[in-house]
Coordinates of C-alpha atoms in Angstrom, one line a residue:
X883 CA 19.4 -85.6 -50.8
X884 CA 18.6 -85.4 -47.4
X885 CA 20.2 -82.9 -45.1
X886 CA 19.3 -85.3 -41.8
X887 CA 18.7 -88.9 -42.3
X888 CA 17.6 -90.7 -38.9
X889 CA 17.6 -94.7 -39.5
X890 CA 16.5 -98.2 -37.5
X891 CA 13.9 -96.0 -35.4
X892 CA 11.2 -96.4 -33.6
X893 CA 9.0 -94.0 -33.7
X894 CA 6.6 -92.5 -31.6
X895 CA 4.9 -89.9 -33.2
X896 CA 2.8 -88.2 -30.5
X897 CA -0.4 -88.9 -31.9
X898 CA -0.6 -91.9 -29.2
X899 CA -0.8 -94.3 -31.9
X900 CA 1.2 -97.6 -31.5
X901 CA 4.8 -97.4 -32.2
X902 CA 6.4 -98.2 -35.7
X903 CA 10.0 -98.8 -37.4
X904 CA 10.8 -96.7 -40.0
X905 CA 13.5 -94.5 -41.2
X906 CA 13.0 -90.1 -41.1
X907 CA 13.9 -88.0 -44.0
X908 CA 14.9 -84.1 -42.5
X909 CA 15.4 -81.2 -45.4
X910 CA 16.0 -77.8 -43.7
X911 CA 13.6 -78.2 -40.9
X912 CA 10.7 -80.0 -41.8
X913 CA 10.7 -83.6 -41.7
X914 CA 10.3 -84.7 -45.3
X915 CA 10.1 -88.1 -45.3
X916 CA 8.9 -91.0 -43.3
X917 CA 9.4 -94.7 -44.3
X918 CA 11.0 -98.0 -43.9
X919 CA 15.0 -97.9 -45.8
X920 CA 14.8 -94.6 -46.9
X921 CA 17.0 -95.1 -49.9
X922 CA 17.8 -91.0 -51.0
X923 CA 21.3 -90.2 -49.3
X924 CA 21.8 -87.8 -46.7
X925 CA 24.6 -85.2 -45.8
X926 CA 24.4 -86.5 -42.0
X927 CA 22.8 -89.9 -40.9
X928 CA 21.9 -90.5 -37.3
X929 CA 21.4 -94.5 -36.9
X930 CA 18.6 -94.2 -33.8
X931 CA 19.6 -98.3 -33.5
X932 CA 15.8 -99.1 -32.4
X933 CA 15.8 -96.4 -29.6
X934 CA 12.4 -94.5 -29.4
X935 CA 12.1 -91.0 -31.5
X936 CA 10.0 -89.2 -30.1
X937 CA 8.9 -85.4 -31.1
X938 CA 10.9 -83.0 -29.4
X939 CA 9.2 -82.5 -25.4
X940 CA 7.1 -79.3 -24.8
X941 CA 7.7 -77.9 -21.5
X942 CA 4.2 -76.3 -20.7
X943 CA 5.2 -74.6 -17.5
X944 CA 8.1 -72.8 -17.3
X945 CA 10.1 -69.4 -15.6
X946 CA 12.9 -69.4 -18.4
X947 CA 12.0 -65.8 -19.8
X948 CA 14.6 -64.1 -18.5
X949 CA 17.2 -66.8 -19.2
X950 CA 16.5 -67.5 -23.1
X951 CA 16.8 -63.3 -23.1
X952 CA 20.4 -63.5 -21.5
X953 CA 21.8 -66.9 -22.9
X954 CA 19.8 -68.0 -25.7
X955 CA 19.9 -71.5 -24.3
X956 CA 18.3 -73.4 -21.5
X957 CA 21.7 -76.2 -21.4
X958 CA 19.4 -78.0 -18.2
X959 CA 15.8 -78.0 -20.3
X960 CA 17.2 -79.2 -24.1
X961 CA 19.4 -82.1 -22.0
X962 CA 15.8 -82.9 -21.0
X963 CA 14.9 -83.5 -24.2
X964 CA 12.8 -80.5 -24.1
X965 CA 12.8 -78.3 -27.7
X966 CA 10.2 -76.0 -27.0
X967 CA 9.3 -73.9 -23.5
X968 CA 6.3 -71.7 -22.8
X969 CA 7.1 -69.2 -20.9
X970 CA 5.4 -66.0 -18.9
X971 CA 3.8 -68.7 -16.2
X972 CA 2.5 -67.8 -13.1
X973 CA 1.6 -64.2 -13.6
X974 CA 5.5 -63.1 -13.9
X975 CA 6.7 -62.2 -17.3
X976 CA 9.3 -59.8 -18.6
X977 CA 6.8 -57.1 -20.0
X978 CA 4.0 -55.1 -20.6
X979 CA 6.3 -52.4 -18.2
X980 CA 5.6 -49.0 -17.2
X981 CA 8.8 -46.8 -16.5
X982 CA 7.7 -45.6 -13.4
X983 CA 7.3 -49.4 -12.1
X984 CA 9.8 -51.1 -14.3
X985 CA 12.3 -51.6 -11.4
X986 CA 9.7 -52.4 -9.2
X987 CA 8.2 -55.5 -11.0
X988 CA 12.5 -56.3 -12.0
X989 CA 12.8 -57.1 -8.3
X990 CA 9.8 -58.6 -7.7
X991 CA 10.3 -61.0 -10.5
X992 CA 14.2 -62.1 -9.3
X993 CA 13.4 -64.6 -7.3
X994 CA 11.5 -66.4 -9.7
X995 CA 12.9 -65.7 -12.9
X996 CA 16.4 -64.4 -11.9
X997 CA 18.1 -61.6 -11.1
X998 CA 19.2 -59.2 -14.1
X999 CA 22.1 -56.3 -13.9
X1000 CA 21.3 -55.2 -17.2
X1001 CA 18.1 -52.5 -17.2
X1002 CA 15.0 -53.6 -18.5
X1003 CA 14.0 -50.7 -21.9
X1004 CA 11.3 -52.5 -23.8
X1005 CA 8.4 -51.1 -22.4
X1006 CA 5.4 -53.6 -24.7
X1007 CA 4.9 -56.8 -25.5
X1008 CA 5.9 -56.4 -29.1
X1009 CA 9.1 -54.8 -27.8
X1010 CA 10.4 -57.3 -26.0
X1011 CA 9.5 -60.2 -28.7
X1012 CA 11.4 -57.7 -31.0
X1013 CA 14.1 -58.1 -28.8
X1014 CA 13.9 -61.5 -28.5
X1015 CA 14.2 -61.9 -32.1
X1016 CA 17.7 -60.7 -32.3
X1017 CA 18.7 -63.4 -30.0
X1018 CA 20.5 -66.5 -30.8
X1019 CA 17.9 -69.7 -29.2
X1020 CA 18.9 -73.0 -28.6
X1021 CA 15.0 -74.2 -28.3
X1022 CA 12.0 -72.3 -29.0
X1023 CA 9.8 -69.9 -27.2
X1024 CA 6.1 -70.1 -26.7
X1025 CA 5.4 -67.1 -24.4
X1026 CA 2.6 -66.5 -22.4
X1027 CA 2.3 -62.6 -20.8
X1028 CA 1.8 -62.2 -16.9
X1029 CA -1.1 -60.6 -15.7
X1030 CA 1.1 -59.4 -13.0
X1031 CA 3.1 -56.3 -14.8
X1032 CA -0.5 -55.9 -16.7
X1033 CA -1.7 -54.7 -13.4
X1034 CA 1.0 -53.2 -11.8
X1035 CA 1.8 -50.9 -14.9
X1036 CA -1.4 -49.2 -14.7
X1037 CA -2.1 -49.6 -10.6
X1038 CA 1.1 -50.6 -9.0
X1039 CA 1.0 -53.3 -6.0
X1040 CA -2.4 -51.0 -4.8
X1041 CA -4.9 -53.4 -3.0
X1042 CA -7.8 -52.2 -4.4
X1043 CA -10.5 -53.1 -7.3
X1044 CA -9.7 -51.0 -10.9
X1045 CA -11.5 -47.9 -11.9
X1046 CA -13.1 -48.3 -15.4
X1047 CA -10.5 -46.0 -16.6
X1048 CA -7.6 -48.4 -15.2
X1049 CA -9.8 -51.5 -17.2
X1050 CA -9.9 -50.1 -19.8
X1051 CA -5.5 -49.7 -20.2
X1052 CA -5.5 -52.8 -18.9
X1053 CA -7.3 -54.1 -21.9
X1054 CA -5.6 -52.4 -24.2
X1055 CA -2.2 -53.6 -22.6
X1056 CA -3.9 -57.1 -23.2
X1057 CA -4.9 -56.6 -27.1
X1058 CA -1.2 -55.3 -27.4
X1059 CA 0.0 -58.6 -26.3
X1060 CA -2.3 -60.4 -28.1
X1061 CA -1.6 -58.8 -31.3
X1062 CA 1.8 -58.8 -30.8
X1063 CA 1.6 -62.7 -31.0
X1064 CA 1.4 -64.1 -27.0
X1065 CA -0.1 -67.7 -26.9
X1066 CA -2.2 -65.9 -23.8
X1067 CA -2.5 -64.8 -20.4
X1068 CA -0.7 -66.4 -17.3
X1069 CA -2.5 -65.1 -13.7
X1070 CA -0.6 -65.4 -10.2
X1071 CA -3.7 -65.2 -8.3
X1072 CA -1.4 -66.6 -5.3
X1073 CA 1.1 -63.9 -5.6
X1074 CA 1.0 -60.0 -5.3
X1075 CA -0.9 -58.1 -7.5
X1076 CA -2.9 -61.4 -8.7
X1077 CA -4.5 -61.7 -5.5
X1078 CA -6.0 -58.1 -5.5
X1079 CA -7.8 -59.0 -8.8
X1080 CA -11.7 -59.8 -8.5
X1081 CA -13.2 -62.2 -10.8
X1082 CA -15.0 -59.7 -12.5
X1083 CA -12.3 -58.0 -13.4
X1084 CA -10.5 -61.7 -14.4
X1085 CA -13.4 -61.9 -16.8
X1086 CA -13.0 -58.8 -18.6
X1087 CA -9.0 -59.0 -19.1
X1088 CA -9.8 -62.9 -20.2
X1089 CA -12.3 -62.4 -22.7
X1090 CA -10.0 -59.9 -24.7
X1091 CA -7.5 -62.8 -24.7
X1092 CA -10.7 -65.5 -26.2
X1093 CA -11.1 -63.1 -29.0
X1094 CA -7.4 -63.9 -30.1
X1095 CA -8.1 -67.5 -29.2
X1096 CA -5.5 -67.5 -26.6
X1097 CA -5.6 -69.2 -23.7
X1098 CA -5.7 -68.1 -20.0
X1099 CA -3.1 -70.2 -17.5
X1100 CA -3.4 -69.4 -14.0
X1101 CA -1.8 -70.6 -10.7
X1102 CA -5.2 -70.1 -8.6
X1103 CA -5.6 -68.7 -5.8
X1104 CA -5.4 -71.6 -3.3
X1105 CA -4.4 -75.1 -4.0
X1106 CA -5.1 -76.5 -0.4
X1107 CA -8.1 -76.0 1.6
X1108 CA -9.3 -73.7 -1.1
X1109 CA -8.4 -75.7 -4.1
X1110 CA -12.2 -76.2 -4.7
X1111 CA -13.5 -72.7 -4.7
X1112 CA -10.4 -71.8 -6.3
X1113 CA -11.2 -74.0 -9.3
X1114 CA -14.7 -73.3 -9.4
X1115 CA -13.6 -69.5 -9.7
X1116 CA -11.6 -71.1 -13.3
X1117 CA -14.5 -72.2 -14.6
X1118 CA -16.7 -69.5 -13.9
X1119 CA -13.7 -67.1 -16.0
X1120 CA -13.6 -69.9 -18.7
X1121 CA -17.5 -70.3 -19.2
X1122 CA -18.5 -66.2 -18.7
X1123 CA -15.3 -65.0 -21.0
X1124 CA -16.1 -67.5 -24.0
X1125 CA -11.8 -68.4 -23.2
X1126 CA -9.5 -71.8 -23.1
X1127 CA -8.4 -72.3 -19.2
X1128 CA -5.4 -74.1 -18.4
X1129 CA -4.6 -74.7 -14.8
X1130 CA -1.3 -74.0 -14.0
X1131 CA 0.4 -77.4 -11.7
X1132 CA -2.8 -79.2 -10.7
X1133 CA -2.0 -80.3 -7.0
X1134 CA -3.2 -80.7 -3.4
X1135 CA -1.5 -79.5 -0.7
X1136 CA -2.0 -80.0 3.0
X1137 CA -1.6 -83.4 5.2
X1138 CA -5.6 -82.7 6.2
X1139 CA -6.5 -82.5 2.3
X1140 CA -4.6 -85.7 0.7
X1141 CA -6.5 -87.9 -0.9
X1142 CA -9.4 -85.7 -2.1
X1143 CA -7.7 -84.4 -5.5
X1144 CA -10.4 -86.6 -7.5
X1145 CA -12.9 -84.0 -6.7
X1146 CA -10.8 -81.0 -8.5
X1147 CA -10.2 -83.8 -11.8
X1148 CA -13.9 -84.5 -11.6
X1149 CA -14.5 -81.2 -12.1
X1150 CA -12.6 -80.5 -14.8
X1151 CA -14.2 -83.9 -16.5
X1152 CA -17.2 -82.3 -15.6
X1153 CA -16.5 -78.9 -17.3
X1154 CA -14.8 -80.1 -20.5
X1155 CA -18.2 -82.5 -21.0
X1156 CA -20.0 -79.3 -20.7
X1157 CA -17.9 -77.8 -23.7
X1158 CA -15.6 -76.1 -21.6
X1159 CA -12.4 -75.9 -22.9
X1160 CA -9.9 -76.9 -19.8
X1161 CA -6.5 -78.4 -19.4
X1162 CA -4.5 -79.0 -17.0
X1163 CA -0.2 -79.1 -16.0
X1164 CA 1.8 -81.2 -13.2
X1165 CA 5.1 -81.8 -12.2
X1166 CA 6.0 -85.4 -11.1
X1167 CA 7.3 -84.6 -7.9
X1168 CA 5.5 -83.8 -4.4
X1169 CA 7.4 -81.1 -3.5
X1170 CA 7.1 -77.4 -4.5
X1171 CA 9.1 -74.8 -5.2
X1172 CA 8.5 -70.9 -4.6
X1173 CA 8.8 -67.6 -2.9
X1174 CA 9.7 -67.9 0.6
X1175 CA 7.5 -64.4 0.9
X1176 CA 5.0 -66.4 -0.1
X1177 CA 4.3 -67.9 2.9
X1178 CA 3.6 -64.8 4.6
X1179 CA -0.3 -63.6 5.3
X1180 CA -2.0 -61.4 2.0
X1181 CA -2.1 -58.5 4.2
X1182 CA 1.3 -57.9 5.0
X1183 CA 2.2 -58.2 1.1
X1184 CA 0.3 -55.2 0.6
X1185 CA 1.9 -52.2 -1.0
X1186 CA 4.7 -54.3 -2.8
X1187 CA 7.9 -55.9 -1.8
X1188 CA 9.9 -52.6 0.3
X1189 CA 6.8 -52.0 2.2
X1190 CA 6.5 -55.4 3.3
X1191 CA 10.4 -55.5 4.4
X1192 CA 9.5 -52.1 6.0
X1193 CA 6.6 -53.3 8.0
X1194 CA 8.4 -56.9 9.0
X1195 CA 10.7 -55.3 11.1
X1196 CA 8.5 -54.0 13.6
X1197 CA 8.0 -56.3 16.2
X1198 CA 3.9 -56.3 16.5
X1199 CA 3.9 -57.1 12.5
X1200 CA 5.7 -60.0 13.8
X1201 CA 3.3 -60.6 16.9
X1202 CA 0.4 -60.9 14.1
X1203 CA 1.8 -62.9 11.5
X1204 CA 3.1 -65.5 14.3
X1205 CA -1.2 -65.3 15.3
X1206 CA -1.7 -65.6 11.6
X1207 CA 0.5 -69.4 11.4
X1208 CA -1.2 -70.1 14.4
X1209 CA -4.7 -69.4 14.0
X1210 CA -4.8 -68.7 10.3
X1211 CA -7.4 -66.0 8.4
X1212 CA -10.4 -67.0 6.5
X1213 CA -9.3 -67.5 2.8
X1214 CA -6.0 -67.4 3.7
X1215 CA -3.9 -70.9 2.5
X1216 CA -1.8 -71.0 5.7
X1217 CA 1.0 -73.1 4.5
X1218 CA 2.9 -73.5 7.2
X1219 CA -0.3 -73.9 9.5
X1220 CA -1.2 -77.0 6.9
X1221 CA 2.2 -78.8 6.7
X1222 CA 4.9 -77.3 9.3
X1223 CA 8.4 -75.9 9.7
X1224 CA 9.8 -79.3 9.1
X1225 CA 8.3 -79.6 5.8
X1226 CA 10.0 -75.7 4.4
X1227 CA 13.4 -76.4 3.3
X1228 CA 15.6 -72.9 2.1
X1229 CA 16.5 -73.4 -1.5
X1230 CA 18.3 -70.5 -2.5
X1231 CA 19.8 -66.9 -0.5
X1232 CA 21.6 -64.6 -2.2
X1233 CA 24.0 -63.7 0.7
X1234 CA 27.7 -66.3 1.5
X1235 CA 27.2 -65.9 4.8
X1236 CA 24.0 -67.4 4.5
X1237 CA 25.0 -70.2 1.9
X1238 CA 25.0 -72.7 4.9
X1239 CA 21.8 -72.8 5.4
X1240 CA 20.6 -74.1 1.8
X1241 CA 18.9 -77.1 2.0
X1242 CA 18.3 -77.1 5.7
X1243 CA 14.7 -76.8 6.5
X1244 CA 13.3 -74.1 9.0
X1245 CA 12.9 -76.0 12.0
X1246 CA 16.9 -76.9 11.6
X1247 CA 17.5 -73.3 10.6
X1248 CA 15.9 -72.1 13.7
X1249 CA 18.3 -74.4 15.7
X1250 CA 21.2 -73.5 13.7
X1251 CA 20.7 -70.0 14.0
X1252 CA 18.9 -69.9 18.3
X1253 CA 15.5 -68.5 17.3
X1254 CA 12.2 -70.1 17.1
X1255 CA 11.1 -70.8 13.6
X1256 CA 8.9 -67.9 13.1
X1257 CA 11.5 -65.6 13.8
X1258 CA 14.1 -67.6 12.3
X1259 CA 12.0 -67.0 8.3
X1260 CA 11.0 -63.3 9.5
X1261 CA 15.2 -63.4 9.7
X1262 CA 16.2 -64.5 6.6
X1263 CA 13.8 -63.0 4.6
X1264 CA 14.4 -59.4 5.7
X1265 CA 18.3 -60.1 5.5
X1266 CA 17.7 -61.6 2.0
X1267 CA 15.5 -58.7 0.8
X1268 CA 12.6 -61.2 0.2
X1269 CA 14.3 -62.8 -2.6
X1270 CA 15.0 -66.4 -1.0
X1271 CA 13.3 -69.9 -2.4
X1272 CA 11.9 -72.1 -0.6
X1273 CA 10.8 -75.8 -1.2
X1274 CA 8.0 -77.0 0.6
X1275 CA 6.9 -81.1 1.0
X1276 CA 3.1 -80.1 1.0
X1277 CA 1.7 -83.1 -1.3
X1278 CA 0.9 -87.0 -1.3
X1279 CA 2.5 -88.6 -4.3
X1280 CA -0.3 -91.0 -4.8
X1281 CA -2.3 -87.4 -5.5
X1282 CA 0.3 -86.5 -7.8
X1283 CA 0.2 -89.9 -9.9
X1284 CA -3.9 -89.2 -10.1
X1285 CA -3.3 -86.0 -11.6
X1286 CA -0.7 -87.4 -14.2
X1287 CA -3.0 -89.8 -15.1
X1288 CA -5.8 -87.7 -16.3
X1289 CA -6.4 -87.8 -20.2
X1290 CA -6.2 -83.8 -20.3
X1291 CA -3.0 -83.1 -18.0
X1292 CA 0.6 -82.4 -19.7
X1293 CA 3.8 -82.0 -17.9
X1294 CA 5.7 -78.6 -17.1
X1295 CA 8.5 -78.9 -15.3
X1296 CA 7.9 -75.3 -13.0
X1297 CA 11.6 -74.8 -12.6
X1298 CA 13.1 -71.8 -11.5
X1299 CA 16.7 -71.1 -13.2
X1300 CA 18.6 -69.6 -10.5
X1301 CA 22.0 -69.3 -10.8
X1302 CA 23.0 -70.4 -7.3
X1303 CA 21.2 -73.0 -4.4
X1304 CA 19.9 -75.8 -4.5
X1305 CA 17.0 -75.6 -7.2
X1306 CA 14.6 -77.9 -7.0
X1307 CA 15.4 -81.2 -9.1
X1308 CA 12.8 -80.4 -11.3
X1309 CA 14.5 -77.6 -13.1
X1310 CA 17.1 -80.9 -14.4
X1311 CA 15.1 -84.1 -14.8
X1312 CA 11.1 -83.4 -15.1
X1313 CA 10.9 -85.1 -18.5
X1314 CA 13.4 -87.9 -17.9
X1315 CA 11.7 -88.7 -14.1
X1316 CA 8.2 -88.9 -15.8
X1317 CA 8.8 -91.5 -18.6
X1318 CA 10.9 -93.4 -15.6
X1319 CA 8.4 -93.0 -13.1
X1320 CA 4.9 -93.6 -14.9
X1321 CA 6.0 -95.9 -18.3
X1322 CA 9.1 -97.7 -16.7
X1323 CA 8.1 -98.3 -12.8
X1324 CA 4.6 -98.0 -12.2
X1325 CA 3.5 -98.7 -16.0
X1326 CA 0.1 -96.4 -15.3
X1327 CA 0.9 -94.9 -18.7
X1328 CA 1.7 -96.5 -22.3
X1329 CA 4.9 -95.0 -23.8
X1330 CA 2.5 -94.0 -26.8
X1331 CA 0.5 -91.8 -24.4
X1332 CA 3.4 -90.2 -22.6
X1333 CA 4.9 -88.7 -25.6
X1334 CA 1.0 -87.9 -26.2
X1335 CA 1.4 -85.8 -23.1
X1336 CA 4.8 -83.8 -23.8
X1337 CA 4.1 -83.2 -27.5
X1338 CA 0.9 -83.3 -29.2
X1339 CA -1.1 -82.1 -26.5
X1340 CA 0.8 -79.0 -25.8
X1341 CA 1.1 -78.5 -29.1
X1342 CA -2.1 -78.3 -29.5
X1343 CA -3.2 -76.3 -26.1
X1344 CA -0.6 -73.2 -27.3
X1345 CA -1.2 -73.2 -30.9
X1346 CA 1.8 -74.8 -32.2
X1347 CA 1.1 -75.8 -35.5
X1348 CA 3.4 -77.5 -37.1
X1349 CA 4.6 -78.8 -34.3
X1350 CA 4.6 -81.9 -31.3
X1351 CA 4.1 -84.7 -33.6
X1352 CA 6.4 -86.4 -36.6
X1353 CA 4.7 -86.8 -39.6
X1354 CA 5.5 -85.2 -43.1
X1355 CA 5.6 -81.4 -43.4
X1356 CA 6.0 -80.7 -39.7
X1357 CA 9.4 -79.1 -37.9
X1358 CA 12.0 -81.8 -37.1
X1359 CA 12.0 -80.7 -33.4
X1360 CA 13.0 -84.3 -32.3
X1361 CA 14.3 -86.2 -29.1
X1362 CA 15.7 -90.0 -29.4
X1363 CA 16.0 -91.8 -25.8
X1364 CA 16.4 -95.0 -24.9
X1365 CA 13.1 -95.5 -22.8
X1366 CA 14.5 -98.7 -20.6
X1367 CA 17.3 -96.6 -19.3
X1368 CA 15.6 -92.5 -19.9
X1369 CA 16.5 -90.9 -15.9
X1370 CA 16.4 -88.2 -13.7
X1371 CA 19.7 -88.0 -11.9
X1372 CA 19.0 -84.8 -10.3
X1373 CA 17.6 -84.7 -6.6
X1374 CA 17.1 -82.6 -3.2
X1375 CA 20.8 -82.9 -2.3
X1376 CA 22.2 -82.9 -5.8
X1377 CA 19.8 -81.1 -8.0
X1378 CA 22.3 -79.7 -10.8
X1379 CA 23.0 -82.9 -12.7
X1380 CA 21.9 -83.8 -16.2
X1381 CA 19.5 -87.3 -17.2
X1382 CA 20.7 -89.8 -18.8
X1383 CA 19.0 -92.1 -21.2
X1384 CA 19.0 -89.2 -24.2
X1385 CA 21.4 -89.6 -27.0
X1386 CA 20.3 -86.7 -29.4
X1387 CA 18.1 -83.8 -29.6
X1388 CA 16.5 -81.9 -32.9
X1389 CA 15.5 -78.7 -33.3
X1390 CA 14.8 -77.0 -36.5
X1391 CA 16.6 -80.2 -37.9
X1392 CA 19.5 -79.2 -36.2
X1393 CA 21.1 -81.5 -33.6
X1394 CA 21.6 -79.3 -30.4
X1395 CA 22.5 -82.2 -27.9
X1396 CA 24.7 -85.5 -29.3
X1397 CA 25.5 -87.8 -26.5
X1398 CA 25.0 -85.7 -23.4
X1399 CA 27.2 -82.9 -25.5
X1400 CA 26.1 -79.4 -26.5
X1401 CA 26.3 -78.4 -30.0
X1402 CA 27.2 -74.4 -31.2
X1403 CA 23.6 -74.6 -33.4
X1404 CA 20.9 -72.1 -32.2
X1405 CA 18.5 -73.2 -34.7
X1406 CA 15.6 -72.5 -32.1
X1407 CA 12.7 -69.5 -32.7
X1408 CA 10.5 -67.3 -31.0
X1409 CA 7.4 -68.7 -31.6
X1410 CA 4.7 -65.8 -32.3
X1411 CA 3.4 -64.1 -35.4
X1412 CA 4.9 -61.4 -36.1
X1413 CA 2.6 -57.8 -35.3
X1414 CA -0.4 -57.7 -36.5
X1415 CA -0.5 -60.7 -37.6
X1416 CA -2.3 -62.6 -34.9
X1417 CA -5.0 -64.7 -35.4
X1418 CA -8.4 -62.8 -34.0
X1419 CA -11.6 -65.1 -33.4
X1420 CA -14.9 -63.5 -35.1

């Protein structure tokens, strides 16, 4: 007897094959059985009536660390559809720590993966998955480890190149992650301390992840004028460290560079016909969403988040940095140089008397508030501490759709799960928006190689086994939708509302989601081999 019977489906399997009817056969939570009229009974039957099942989505991009830690369950990512998240993106993650930093990187890290009352006393890798174990999940974890607290537990936010001494913790920091079962190595070469890192130094942290055949994500360093270099710099890492690089939200930014993100995807064609192994993420929307300190020139990061607040209150730091969106510095991605005030909307700020201004963008805030723009931003993010979110309009859809298109890119959604604001709508209808967008509307992709995208591949890109397609043996992570109706309902205005177009999701075999409705099961797991156990390439 069955424990889950799902009948009259048609499913997709994630392979990209064509479609088929059949019936699936759950025990526990591996699928057991495949057919047409499954005849054994079952405790619980789920009649699909012809809607696609699909295997459950893989988020590949995601800032949920601190909330599966808190509250188990992302409600806003399993309405999605989505079963399993990888997590540590960017460069931020939750550990290694060192005590003397730990509150440091805690408050560096709140405006992209929350803020957190409670302290932080794991101090390793294998300490926080331990403590992750003893939580109750709603969808699985994949986690990735930042090279952010990597670097700052053994340098702090210094702006300087590591002694051999500091490499050599550093590696070790990255075996202990390794061995303590991380899929691999995130970078935040954008952000503070990622951008203080040479390549060189890249290369040695990287190739200690390639002997554990992880895989090294990284938001590069530029993804506008430098986007080029920036890639090339990838490749160099992937080819000299003998390491899988995935490139963290492919895009093109800039009004002067749309239309040129071919030459990045011919690139990477290039490079994985070499025998490099290279993949890539993107969200379906041309906006992004991030720091609003990120806007701000590299040298005025330096030294970490209170020296930068120090330092932006004196008016000549100001002087420069208004010189700096001006005239720009060599290197530098000058966002707001490339796309304007108009196209920076505030997204979230801590303070009520500030709520107002969420949603506005800066050249409305500046008239709101009777300051120029500059001075309008230096404003809010010294009254909000550094920790507000932006959104910036700084791509070209059409570059988007290219990038979705590609055989080797997968989707990540690249939400941030902030508690108050005006999120970006991505956070809520990623999944939903792409089937709609690129199966439904455009029809650039067959619904075979859509589910290709948000199952197998990922799967396959962060070593999960037994999962991201439905075929005998494997977990019943599962998602049925109805792919003439499947939605995003979030958007800019009214980003906190759930898709529709889902009826149920699977994890483990358990259904999590029935009809828009959250279930009590937390069948989900933290997906990483216990210590030790880790598989280590000869």
């Amino acid at each position: 007897m069955y424990d889950l019977c799902i009948r009259n489906a048609r499913i997709v399997d994630g392979t990209g094959f064509p479609a088929f009817l059949g019936d699936i056969g759950i025990i526990g939570e591996r699928i057991v059985a495949l057919g047409s009229q499954l005849v054994s009974e079952a405790h619980h039957v789920l009649d699909a009536g012809g809607q696609v099942v699909a295997p459950g989505f893989i988020d590949a991009h995601t800032h949920d660390d601190l909330t599966v830690l808190r509250e188990g369950v992302v409600p806003m990512k399993v309405q999605q559809g989505i079963t399993t998240v990888i997590t540590g993106n960017c460069g931020f993650s939750l550990a290694p720590l060192a005590p003397t930093h730990a509150d440091a990187v805690k408050n560096y890290s709140a405006p992209v993966l929350g803020e957190d009352t409670h302290p932080w006393n794991w101090y390793t890798t294998e300490a926080l998955f331990e403590t992750l174990r003893s939580v109750a999940l709603g969808q699985h974890v994949r986690p990735l480890f930042g090279h952010g607290p990597v670097r700052v537990a053994v340098m702090g936010f210094e702006p300087r190149d590591a002694t051999e001494q500091e490499m050599t913790t550093q590696e070790g920091l990255v075996s202990e992650a390794m061995e303590a079962g991380a899929a691999g190595m995130s970078l935040g070469l954008m952000y503070v301390p990622g951008m203080y890192t040479s390549t060189s130094e890249l290369i040695r942290l990287a190739s200690v992840v390639g002997r554990y055949g992880g895989v090294v994500t990284s938001h590069m360093r530029g993804e506008g004028d430098q986007l080029l270099s920036s890639l090339t710099e990838m490749l160099t890492i992937a080819e000299r460290a003998e390491v899988a690089v995935h490139i963290s939200h492919l895009k093109i930014t800039g009004r002067n560079n749309w239309g040129s993100i071919q030459q990045a995807l011919d690139l990477i064609s290039d490079a994985r016909a070499r025998g490099l192994d290279m993949t890539i993420d993107v969200y379906p929307y041309n906006a992004g969403s991030t720091l609003g300190t990120q806007l701000l020139p590299p040298w005025l990061q330096e030294g970490g988040l209170a020296t930068m607040l120090k330092r932006l209150r004196e008016p000549e730091t100001r002087r420069q940095v208004c010189r700096d969106f001006a005239h720009g510095i060599e290197g530098w991605e000058n966002q707001v140089g490339a796309n304007g005030w108009d196209r920076v909307f505030v997204s979230t700020v801590r303070q009520e008397r500030l709520r107002s201004l969420e949603g506005l963008n800066m050249a409305e805030v500046a008239e709101t508030l009777g300051m120029a723009p500059e001075e309008a931003f230096f404003h809010l993010i010294v009254e909000e501490q550094g920790q507000m979110t932006i959104l910036i309009f700084h791509m070209d859809e059409r570059d988007v759709d290219e990038v979705v298109r590609a055989p080797f890119s997968m989707i990540g959604s690249d939400g941030l799960p902030l508690r108050s604001g005006r999120p970006h709508p991505r956070l809520y209808g990623t999944f939903p928006r792409f089937f709609k967008r690129y199966v439904r509307e455009t029809r650039s992709l067959a619904l075979e190689e859509a589910v290709r995208k948000v199952t197998a591949l990922p799967a396959e890109r962060f070593r999960l086994a037994d999962r991201g397609m439905i075929a005998v043996g494997k977990i019943a992570d599962l998602v049925i939708f109805d792919p003439e109706t499947i939605s995003d309902l979030a958007t800019y205005e009214q980003p906190r509302v759930y898709p529709e177009g889902i009826s149920a999701v699977i994890v483990s075999g358990q259904i999590v989601v029935r009809e828009k409705q959250l279930t009590p099961h937390r069948p989900g797991q933290l997906i990483a081999p216990a210590h030790g156990e880790a598989y280590v390439v000869e």
